[in-house]
mmCIF file of C-alpha atoms and ligand atoms in Angstrom:
data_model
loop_
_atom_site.group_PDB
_atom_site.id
_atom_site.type_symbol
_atom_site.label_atom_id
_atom_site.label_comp_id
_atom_site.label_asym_id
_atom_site.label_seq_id
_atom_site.Cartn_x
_atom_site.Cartn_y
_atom_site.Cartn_z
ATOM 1 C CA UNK A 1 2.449 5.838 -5.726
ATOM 2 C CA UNK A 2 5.676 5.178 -3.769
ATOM 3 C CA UNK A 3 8.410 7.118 -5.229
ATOM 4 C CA UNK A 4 6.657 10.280 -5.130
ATOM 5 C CA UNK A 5 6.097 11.213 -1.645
ATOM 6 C CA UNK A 6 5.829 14.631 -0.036
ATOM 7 C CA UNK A 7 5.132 14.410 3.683
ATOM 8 C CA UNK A 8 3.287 16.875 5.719
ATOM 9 C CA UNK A 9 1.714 18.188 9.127
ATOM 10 C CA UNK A 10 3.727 16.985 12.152
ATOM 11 C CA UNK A 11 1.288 15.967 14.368
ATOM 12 C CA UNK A 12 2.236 15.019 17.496
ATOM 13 C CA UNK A 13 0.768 12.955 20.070
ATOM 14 C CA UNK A 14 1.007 15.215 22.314
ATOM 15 C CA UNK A 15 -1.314 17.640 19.896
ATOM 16 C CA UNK A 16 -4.291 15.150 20.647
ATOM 17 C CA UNK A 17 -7.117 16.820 22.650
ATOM 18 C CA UNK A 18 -8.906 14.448 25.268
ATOM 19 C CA UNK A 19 -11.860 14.515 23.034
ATOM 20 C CA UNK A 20 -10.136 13.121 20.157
ATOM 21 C CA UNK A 21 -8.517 10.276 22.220
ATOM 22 C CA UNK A 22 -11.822 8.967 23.335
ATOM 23 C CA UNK A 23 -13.367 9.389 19.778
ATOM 24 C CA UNK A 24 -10.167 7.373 18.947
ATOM 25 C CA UNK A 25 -11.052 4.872 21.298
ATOM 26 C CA UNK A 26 -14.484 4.326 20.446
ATOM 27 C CA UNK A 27 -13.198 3.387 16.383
ATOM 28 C CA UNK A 28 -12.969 0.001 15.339
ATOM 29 C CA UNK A 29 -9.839 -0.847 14.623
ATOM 30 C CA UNK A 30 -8.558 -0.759 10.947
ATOM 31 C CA UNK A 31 -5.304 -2.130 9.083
ATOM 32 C CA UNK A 32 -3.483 -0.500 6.914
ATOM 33 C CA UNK A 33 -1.913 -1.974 4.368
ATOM 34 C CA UNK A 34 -0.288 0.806 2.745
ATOM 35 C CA UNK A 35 1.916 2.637 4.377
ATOM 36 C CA UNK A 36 5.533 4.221 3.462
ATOM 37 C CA UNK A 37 8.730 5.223 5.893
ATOM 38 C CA UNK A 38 11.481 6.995 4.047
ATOM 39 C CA UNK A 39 15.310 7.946 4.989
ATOM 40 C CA UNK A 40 15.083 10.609 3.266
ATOM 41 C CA UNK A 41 12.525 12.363 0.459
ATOM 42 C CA UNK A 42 13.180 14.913 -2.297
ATOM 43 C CA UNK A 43 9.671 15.938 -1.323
ATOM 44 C CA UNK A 44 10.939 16.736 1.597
ATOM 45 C CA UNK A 45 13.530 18.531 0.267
ATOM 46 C CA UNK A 46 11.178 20.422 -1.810
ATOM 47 C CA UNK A 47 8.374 20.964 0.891
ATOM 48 C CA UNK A 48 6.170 19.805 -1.608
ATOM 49 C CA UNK A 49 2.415 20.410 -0.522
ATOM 50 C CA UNK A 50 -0.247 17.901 -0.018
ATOM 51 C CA UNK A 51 -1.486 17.398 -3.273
ATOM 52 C CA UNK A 52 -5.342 17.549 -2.535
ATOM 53 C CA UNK A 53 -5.379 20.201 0.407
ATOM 54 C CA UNK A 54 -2.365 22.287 -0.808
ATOM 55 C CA UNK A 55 -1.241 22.225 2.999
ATOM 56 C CA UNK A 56 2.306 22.817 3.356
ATOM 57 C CA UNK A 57 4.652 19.697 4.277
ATOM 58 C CA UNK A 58 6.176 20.076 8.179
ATOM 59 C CA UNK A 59 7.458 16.187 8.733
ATOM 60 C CA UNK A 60 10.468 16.710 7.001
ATOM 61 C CA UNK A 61 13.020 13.999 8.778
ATOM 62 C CA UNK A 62 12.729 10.414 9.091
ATOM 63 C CA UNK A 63 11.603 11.080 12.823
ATOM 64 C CA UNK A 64 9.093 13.576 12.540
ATOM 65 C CA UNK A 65 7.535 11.599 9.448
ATOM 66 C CA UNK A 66 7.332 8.292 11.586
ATOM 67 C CA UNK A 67 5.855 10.750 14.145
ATOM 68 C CA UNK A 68 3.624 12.452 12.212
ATOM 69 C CA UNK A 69 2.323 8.779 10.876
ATOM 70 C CA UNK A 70 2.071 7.168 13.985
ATOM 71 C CA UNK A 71 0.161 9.969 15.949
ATOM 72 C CA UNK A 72 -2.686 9.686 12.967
ATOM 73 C CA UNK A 73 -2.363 5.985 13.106
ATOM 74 C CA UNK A 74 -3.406 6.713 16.911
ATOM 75 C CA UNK A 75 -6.231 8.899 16.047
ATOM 76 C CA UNK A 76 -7.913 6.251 14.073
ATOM 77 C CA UNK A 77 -7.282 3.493 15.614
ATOM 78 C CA UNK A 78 -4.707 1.590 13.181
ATOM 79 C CA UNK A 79 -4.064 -1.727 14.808
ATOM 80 C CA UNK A 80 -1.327 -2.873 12.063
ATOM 81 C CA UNK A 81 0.202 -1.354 9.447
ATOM 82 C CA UNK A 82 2.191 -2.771 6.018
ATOM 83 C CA UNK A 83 4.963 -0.338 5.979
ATOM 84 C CA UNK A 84 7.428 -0.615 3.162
ATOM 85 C CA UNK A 85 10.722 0.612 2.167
ATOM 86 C CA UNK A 86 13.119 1.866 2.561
ATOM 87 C CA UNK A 87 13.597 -1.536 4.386
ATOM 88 C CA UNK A 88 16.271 -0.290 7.470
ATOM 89 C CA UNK A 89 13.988 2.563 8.229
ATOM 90 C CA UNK A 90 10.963 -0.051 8.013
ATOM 91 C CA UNK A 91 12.955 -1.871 10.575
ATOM 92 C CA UNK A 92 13.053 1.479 13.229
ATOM 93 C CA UNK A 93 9.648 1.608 12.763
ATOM 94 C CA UNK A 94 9.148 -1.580 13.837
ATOM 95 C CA UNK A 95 11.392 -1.516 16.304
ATOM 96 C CA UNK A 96 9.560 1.794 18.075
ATOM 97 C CA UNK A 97 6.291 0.095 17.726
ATOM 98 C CA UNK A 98 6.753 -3.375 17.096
ATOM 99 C CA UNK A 99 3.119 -4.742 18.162
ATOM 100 C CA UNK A 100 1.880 -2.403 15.073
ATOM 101 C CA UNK A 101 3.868 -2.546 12.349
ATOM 102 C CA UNK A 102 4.404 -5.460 9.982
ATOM 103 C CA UNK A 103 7.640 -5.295 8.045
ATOM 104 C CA UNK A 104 7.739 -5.016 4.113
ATOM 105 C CA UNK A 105 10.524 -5.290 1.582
ATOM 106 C CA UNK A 106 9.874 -3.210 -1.273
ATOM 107 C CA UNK A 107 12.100 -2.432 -4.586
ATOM 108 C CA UNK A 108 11.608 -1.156 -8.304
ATOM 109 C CA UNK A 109 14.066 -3.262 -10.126
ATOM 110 C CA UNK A 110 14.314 -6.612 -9.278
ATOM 111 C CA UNK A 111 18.472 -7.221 -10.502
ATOM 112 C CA UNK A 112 18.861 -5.026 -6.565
ATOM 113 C CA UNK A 113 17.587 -7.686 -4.905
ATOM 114 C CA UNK A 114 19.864 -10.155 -2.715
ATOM 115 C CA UNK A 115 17.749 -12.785 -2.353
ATOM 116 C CA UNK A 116 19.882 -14.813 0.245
ATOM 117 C CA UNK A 117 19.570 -12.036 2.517
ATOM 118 C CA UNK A 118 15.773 -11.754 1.873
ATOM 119 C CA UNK A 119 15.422 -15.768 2.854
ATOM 120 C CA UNK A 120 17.732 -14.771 6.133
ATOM 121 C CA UNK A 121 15.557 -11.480 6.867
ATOM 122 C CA UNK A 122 12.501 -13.732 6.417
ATOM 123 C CA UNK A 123 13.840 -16.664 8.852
ATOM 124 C CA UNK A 124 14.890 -14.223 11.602
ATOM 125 C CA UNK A 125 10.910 -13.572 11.272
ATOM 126 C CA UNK A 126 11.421 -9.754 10.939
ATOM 127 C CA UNK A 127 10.406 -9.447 7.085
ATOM 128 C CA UNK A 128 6.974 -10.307 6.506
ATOM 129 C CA UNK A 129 5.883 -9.356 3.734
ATOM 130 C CA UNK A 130 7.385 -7.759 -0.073
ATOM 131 C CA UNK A 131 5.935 -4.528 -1.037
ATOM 132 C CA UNK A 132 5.529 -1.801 -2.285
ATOM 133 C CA UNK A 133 7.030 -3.531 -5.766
ATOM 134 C CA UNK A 134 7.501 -0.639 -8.137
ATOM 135 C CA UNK A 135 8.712 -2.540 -11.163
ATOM 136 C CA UNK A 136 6.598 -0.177 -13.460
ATOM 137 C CA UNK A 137 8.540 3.100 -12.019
ATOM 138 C CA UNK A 138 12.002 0.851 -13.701
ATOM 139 C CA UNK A 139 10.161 -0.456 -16.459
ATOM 140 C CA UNK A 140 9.662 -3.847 -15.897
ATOM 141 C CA UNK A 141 6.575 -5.632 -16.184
ATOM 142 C CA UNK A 142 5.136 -8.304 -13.981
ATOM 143 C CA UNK A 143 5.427 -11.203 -16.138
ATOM 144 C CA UNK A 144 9.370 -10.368 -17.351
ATOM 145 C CA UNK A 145 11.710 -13.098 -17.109
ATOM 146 C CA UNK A 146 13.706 -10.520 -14.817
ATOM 147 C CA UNK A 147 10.830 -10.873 -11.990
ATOM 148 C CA UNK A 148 11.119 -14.844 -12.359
ATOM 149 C CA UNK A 149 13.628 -15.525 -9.358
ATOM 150 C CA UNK A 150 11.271 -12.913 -7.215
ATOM 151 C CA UNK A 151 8.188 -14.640 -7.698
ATOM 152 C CA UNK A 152 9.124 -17.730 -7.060
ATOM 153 C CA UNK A 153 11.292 -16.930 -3.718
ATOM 154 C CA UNK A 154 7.788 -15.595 -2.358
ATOM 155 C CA UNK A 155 5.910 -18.140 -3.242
ATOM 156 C CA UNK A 156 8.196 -20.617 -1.597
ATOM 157 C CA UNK A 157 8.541 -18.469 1.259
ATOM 158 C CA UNK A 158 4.798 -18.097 1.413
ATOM 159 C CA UNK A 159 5.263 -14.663 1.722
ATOM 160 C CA UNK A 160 2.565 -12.040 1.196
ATOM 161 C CA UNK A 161 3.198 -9.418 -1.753
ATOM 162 C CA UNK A 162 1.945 -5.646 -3.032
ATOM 163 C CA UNK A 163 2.394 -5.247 -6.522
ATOM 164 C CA UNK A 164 2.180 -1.209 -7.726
ATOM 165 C CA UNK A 165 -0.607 -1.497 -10.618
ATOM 166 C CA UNK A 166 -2.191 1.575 -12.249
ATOM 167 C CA UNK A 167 -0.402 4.733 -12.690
ATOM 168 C CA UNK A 168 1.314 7.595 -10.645
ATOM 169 C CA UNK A 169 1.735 11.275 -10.820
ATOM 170 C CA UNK A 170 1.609 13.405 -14.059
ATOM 171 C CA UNK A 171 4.666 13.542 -15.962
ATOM 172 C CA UNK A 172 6.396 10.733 -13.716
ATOM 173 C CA UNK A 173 8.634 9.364 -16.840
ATOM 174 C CA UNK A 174 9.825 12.815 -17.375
ATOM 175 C CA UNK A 175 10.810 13.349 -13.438
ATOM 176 C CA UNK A 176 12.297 10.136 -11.618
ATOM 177 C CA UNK A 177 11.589 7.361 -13.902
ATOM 178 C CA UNK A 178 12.090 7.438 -17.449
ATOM 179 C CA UNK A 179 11.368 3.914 -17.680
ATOM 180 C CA UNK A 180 8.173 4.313 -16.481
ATOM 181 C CA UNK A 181 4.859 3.394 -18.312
ATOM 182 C CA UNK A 182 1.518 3.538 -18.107
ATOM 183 C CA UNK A 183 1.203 0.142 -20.298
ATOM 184 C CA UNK A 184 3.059 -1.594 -17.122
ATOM 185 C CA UNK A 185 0.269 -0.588 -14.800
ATOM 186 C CA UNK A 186 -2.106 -3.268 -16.084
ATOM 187 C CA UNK A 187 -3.139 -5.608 -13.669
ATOM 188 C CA UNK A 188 -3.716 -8.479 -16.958
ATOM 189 C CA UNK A 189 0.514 -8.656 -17.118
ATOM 190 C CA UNK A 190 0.323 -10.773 -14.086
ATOM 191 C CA UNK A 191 -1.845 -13.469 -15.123
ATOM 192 C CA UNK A 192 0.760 -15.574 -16.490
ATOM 193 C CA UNK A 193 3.006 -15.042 -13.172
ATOM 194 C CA UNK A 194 -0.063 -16.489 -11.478
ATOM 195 C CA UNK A 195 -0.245 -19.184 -14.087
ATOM 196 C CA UNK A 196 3.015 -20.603 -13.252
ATOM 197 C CA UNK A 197 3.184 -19.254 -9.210
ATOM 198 C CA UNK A 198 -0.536 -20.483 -8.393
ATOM 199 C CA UNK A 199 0.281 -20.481 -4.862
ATOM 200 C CA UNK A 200 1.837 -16.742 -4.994
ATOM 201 C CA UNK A 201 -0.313 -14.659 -2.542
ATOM 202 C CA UNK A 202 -0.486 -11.407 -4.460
ATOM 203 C CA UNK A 203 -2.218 -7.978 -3.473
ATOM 204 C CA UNK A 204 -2.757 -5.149 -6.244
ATOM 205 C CA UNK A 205 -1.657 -2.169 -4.619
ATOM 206 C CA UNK A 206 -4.213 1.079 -5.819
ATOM 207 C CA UNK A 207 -6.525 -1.756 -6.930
ATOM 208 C CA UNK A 208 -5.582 -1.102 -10.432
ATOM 209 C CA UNK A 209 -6.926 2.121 -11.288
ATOM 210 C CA UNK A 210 -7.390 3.029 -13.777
ATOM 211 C CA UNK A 211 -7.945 -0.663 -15.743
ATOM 212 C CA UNK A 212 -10.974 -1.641 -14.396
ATOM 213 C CA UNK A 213 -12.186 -4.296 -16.581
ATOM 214 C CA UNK A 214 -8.469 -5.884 -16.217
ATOM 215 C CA UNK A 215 -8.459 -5.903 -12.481
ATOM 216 C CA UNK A 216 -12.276 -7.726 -12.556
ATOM 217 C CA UNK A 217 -11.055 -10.041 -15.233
ATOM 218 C CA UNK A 218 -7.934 -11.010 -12.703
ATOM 219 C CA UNK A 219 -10.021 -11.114 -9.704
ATOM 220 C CA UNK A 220 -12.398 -12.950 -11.296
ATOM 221 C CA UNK A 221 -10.213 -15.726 -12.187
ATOM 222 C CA UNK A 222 -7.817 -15.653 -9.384
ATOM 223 C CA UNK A 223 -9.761 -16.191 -6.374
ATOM 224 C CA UNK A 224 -6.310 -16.001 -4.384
ATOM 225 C CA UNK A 225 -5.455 -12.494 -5.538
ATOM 226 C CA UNK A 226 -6.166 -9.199 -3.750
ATOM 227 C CA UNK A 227 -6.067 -5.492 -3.780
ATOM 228 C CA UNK A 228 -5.894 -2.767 -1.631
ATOM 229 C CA UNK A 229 -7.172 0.867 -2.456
ATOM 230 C CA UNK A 230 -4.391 3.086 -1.311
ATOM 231 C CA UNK A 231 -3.716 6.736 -3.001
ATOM 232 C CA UNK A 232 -6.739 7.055 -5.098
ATOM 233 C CA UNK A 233 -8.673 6.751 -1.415
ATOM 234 C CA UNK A 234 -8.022 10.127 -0.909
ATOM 235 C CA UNK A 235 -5.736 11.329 -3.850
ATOM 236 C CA UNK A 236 -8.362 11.072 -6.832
ATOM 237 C CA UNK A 237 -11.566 12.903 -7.111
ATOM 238 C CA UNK A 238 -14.089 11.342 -4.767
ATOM 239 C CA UNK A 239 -16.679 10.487 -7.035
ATOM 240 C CA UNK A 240 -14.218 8.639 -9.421
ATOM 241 C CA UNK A 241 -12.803 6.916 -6.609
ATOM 242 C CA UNK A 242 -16.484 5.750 -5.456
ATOM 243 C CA UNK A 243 -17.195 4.219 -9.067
ATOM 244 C CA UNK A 244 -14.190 2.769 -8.870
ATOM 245 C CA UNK A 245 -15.269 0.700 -5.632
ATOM 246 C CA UNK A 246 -18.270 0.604 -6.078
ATOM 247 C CA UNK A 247 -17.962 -1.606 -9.849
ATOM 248 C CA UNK A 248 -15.391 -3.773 -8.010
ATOM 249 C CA UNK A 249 -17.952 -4.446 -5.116
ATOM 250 C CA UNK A 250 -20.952 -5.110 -7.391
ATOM 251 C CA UNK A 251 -18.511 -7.540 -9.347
ATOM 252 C CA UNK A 252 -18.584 -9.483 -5.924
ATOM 253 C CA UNK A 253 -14.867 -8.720 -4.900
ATOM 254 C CA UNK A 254 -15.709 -7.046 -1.730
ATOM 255 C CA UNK A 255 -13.825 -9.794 0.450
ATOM 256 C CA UNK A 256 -10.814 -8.918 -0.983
ATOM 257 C CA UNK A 257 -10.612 -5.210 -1.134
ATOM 258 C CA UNK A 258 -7.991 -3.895 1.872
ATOM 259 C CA UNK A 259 -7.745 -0.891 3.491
ATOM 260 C CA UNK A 260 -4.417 0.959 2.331
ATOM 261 C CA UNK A 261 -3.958 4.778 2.718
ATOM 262 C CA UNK A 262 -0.269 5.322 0.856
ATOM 263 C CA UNK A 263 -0.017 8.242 3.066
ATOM 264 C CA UNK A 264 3.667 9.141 1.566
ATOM 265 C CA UNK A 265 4.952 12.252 2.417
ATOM 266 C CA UNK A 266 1.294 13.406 4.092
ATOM 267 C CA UNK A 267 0.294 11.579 7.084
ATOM 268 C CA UNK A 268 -2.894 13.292 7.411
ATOM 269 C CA UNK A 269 -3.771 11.811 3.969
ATOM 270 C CA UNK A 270 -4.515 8.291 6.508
ATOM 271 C CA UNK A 271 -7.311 9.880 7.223
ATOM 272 C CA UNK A 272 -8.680 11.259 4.469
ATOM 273 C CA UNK A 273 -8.027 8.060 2.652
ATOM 274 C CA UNK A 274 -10.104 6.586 5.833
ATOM 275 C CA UNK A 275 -13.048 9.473 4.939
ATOM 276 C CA UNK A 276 -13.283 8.000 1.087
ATOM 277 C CA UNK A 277 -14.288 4.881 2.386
ATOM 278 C CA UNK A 278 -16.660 6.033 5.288
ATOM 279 C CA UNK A 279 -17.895 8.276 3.224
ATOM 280 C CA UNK A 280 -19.137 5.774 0.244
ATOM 281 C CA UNK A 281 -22.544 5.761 0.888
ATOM 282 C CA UNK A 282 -23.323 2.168 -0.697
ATOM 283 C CA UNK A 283 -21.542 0.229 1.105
ATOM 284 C CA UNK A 284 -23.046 -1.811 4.323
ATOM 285 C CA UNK A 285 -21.152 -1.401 7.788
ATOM 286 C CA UNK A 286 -20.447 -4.642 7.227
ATOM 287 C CA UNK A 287 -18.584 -4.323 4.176
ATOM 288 C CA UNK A 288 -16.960 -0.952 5.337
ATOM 289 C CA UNK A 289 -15.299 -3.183 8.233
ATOM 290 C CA UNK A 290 -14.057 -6.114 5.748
ATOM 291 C CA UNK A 291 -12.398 -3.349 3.592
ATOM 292 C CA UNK A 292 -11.137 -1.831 6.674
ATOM 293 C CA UNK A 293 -10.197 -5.026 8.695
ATOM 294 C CA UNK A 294 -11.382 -8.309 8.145
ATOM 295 C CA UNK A 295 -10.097 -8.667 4.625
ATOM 296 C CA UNK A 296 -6.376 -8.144 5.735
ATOM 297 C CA UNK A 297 -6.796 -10.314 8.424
ATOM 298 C CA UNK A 298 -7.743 -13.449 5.713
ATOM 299 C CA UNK A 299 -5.163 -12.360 3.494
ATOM 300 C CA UNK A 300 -2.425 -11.966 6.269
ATOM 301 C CA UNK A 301 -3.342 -14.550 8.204
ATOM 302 C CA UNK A 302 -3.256 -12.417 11.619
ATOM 303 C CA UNK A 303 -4.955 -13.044 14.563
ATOM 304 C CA UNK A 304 -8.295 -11.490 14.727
ATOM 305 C CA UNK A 305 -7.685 -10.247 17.764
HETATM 306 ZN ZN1 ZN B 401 2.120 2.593 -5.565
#
């Protein structure tokens, strides 16, 4: 849910006891594919609290918030993170941790986009990947024409994409986006993008919540396509979230659900969007690690090590 964010709780690395570093240690290593830097934030403006704990927001700069992230990315043992727009502050990020963090351009209306400078960001091998694509929050729908020259410079470029599906805060079209609607969340509009981009490799960013049978009946048919379960990991009521994953594993999709936190504004929310998964009591070890690693690996094409 990308445009909202609130950020909280500086933590700093310096914070970390010595017993939390060697608990840290002793993780497995996890990917996130989910993760946002900002310039700047209204939320931050407005302090706004973390919307499940109700703890105030203290990461209020683009410093403190990259802080903030990176010192929980250190508690838990994040090897690599997705981190999307704004794009120049994705590229600081990178820049101050650059063995971590894999470079993503995202955008909400597609007429922004300068697509000869994507192809030269992409062939000086610092942008790796489009996301978060926010399309609903302008109003545009997967499959409109307007999306056309997108689609098909990633799938030439053979470049990995997160596509916002589902829905975002109460009341969003009457805050930021009056364009925005719910009808645009619905992982079906993209079938006929992936009709005519078959080679388009395409992740569903908050695994489609709430269209369930729509995200099955994609996954189902496009082998290729993805999703990762960031915000309603640790921003929707637990046991929601749990039948949510749970009917997407039992539909056999468990290869190809990722790890994403969409911390926002809230860094601590990486780990309680780590918690939902640990804490999903069907699920093997096994397929706890492919959500948390292995399935980003395959669909990233990193290096397992
Ligand atoms: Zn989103």
């Amino acid at each position: 849910m990308k445009t909202f964010v609130f950020c909280l709780v500086a933590v700093t690395v310096l914070a970390l006891s010595a017993s939390a570093q060697s608990s840290e240690q002793s993780r497995p290593p996890i990917i996130d594919v989910h993760v946002h830097a900002y310039t700047k934030d209204e939320r931050w403006t407005q302090k706004v609290p973390n919307p499940r704990t109700g703890q105030p927001l203290t990461a209020t700069t683009e410093q403190a918030h990259m802080q903030a992230t990176f010192a929980e990315m250190k508690k838990y043992n994040i090897a690599k993170a997705v981190v999307s727009n704004d794009y120049q502050t994705v590229l600081r990020w990178k820049a101050a941790s650059p063995h971590q963090i894999i470079a993503s351009y995202g955008f909400d209306d597609p007429s922004s986009l300068d697509l000869e400078f994507l192809r030269k960001e992409h062939a000086a091998g610092r942008l790796m990947s489009f996301g978060e694509i926010g399309a609903q929050y302008a109003g545009i729908a997967p499959n409109d024409p307007k999306m056309e020259p997108f689609w098909k410079l990633a799938e030439e470029l053979d470049i990995p994409v997160g596509l916002h599906t589902g829905l975002a805060p109460p009341n969003t079209p009457y805050a930021c986006c009056p364009k925005f609607r719910t009808s645009l969340g619905n992982p079906a509009l993209l079938e006929e993008v992936l009709i005519r981009h078959p080679k388009l490799r395409v992740y569903l960013m908050h695994a489609g919540w709430p269209y369930l049978q729509e995200i099955r009946a994609i996954m189902h048919m496009y082998p290729q396509v993805y999703a990762d379960l960031g915000a309603i990991d640790w921003l929707r009521p637990r046991e929601e979230f749990h039948e949510h994953l749970r009917a997407l594993v039992l539909s056999g999709l468990g290869k190809r659900l990722m790890f994403g936190s969409d911390q926002m504004v809230w860094p601590e929310g990486i780990g309680m969007a780590i918690e939902g998964i640990e804490s999903a009591s069907f699920l093997t070890e096994e397929q706890k690690r492919d959500i948390f690693y292995n399935n980003a690996v395959t669909f990233f094409r990193l290096d397992k090590k």
